[in-house]
Short mmCIF file of C-alpha atoms in Angstrom, two decimals:
data_model
loop_
_atom_site.label_atom_id
_atom_site.label_comp_id
_atom_site.label_asym_id
_atom_site.label_seq_id
_atom_site.Cartn_x
_atom_site.Cartn_y
_atom_site.Cartn_z
CA MET A 1 -24.51 16.28 15.11
CA LYS A 2 -27.42 14.91 13.14
CA ILE A 3 -26.93 11.49 10.99
CA ALA A 4 -28.33 13.29 7.88
CA GLU A 5 -25.35 15.77 8.28
CA LEU A 6 -22.82 12.88 9.08
CA LYS A 7 -23.86 11.26 5.88
CA THR A 8 -23.62 14.36 3.90
CA MET A 9 -20.07 14.78 5.20
CA ALA A 10 -18.95 11.53 4.35
CA VAL A 11 -20.20 11.26 1.41
CA ARG A 12 -18.19 14.55 0.38
CA TYR A 13 -15.08 13.00 1.64
CA LEU A 14 -15.70 9.91 -0.16
CA HIS A 15 -16.43 11.81 -3.20
CA ARG A 16 -12.82 13.31 -2.96
CA ARG A 17 -11.03 9.91 -2.94
CA GLU A 18 -11.30 6.75 -1.62
CA HIS A 19 -10.99 6.38 2.30
CA SER A 20 -10.91 3.65 4.84
CA ALA A 21 -13.62 2.85 7.17
CA ALA A 22 -11.08 3.84 10.06
CA GLU A 23 -9.76 6.86 8.26
CA LEU A 24 -13.45 8.16 7.63
CA ALA A 25 -14.35 7.46 10.96
CA VAL A 26 -11.42 9.52 12.22
CA LYS A 27 -12.56 12.14 9.87
CA LEU A 28 -16.07 12.18 11.31
CA GLN A 29 -15.00 12.25 14.84
CA GLN A 30 -13.03 15.20 14.20
CA LYS A 31 -16.17 16.98 13.07
CA GLY A 32 -17.92 16.39 16.42
CA ALA A 33 -19.44 12.82 15.70
CA ASP A 34 -19.52 10.26 18.27
CA ALA A 35 -17.86 6.81 17.55
CA THR A 36 -21.28 5.22 17.68
CA SER A 37 -22.78 7.77 15.22
CA ALA A 38 -19.67 7.61 12.75
CA GLN A 39 -19.73 3.99 12.89
CA GLU A 40 -23.63 3.88 11.81
CA VAL A 41 -22.45 6.04 9.07
CA ILE A 42 -20.01 4.16 7.55
CA LEU A 43 -22.03 1.12 7.68
CA TYR A 44 -24.71 2.99 5.42
CA CYS A 45 -22.20 4.06 3.19
CA GLN A 46 -20.75 0.56 2.85
CA GLU A 47 -24.40 -0.68 2.49
CA GLN A 48 -24.60 1.85 -0.43
CA GLY A 49 -21.39 0.80 -2.21
CA TRP A 50 -19.86 4.08 -1.29
CA GLN A 51 -16.87 2.82 1.12
CA SER A 52 -15.07 -0.04 0.82
CA ASP A 53 -11.95 -1.28 2.50
CA LYS A 54 -10.97 -3.78 -0.49
CA ARG A 55 -11.67 -0.94 -3.06
CA PHE A 56 -9.35 1.29 -0.56
CA THR A 57 -6.69 -1.49 -0.20
CA SER A 58 -6.40 -2.19 -3.88
CA MET A 59 -6.21 1.59 -4.53
CA TRP A 60 -3.51 1.89 -2.11
CA LEU A 61 -1.21 -1.30 -3.27
CA ARG A 62 -1.86 -0.16 -7.01
CA ASN A 63 -0.41 3.61 -6.05
CA ALA A 64 2.58 2.08 -4.14
CA TYR A 65 3.40 -0.31 -6.92
CA ALA A 66 3.29 2.81 -9.24
CA LYS A 67 5.62 5.12 -6.84
CA GLY A 68 8.13 1.95 -6.66
CA HIS A 69 7.35 1.08 -3.12
CA GLY A 70 7.24 -2.62 -2.24
CA LEU A 71 4.45 -4.65 -0.99
CA TYR A 72 6.02 -5.30 2.79
CA LYS A 73 5.53 -1.07 2.92
CA ALA A 74 2.18 -1.01 1.65
CA GLN A 75 1.15 -3.86 3.81
CA GLN A 76 2.12 -2.20 6.70
CA GLN A 77 0.90 1.32 6.14
CA LEU A 78 -2.48 -0.52 5.64
CA GLN A 79 -2.49 -2.28 8.81
CA THR A 80 -1.13 0.57 10.85
CA LEU A 81 -2.47 3.76 9.59
CA HIS A 82 -5.78 2.39 8.17
CA GLN A 83 -6.47 -0.45 10.08
CA ILE A 84 -6.90 -3.14 7.20
CA GLU A 85 -6.67 -6.45 7.98
CA ALA A 86 -3.78 -8.63 6.88
CA HIS A 87 -6.19 -11.43 5.47
CA LEU A 88 -8.00 -8.50 3.11
CA ILE A 89 -4.63 -7.08 2.09
CA ASP A 90 -3.24 -10.74 1.13
CA GLN A 91 -6.52 -11.22 -0.74
CA VAL A 92 -6.34 -7.96 -2.96
CA ALA A 93 -2.58 -8.51 -3.20
CA ALA A 94 -3.40 -11.57 -4.86
CA GLU A 95 -6.38 -10.68 -7.21
CA LEU A 96 -4.03 -7.47 -8.53
CA ASP A 97 -1.41 -9.89 -9.40
CA LEU A 98 1.08 -7.05 -9.53
CA ASP A 99 4.70 -8.71 -9.97
CA TRP A 100 6.65 -7.27 -7.15
CA LEU A 101 9.60 -8.97 -7.74
CA ALA A 102 9.93 -7.25 -11.41
CA LEU A 103 9.39 -4.08 -9.51
CA ALA A 104 12.16 -4.52 -6.89
CA GLN A 105 14.35 -5.57 -10.03
CA GLN A 106 13.69 -2.06 -11.98
CA VAL A 107 14.12 -0.14 -8.68
CA MET A 108 17.47 -1.66 -8.33
CA GLN A 109 18.49 -1.13 -11.81
CA LYS A 110 16.89 2.46 -12.03
CA LYS A 111 18.66 3.48 -8.96
CA PHE A 112 22.55 1.46 -9.34
CA LYS A 113 22.31 1.00 -13.26
CA GLN A 114 25.49 -1.59 -13.90
CA ILE A 115 25.80 -3.02 -11.11
CA SER A 116 28.14 -5.98 -10.02
CA LEU A 117 26.83 -7.89 -7.01
CA SER A 118 29.90 -9.03 -6.61
CA ASP A 119 31.21 -6.46 -4.06
CA PRO A 120 29.49 -7.21 -0.34
CA THR A 121 29.64 -3.48 0.37
CA LEU A 122 27.46 -2.70 -2.85
CA GLN A 123 25.40 -5.60 -2.03
CA ARG A 124 24.66 -4.28 1.79
CA LYS A 125 23.92 -0.96 0.18
CA VAL A 126 21.14 -2.02 -2.96
CA TYR A 127 19.68 -4.78 0.10
CA GLN A 128 19.63 -1.29 2.30
CA PHE A 129 18.01 0.79 -0.27
CA LEU A 130 15.33 -1.86 -1.38
CA TYR A 131 14.44 -2.97 2.13
CA GLN A 132 13.79 0.77 3.04
CA ARG A 133 11.55 1.03 -0.14
CA GLY A 134 9.68 -1.44 1.48
CA PHE A 135 10.55 -5.03 -0.15
CA ASN A 136 11.16 -7.80 1.93
CA ALA A 137 14.10 -10.27 2.47
CA GLU A 138 12.92 -12.73 -0.03
CA THR A 139 12.16 -10.38 -2.50
CA ILE A 140 15.25 -8.72 -2.38
CA HIS A 141 17.49 -12.09 -2.55
CA GLN A 142 15.37 -13.00 -5.21
CA ALA A 143 16.00 -9.85 -6.99
CA PHE A 144 19.65 -10.25 -6.64
CA HIS A 145 19.70 -13.58 -7.80
CA ILE A 146 18.04 -12.92 -11.26
CA SER A 147 20.41 -9.51 -11.58
CA ASP A 148 23.61 -11.90 -10.73
CA HIS A 149 22.19 -14.28 -13.40
CA MET A 150 21.71 -11.74 -15.84
CA SER A 151 24.94 -9.61 -15.27
CA CYS A 152 26.79 -13.27 -15.91
CA GLU A 153 25.27 -13.84 -19.59
CA PRO A 154 26.96 -12.50 -22.58
#
């Protein structure tokens, strides 16, 4: 497959939505490109500003946040599915300055309405729910601590 055809194909993919470099490479290879040609096209797209793993990561994190998913889940998906490096994810997450703790509290309150975290069975249930939504243990414990103080206030 010619480089010009691959560039056109890549631009079409990127026109529809953001793609990670790894995802774009897979799509180009599925259409018949060899690995070297796919990398050449991706480099070209990056030089033109059409493809950016940083921009893709930013989009992915904002979408995860909007869906009520935790940072841990988004990080795992970006690393495993899209081969985004951890330092880039951390950098973008810091730049976005999303309040993952506040999100964990919102998700917990939405799901469990009026809860008393004094019941260990309910605590495990809430913890498991938040963990499955992609929040790490530290964020969950902080959300518990804040909710516990809020429920004690008159």
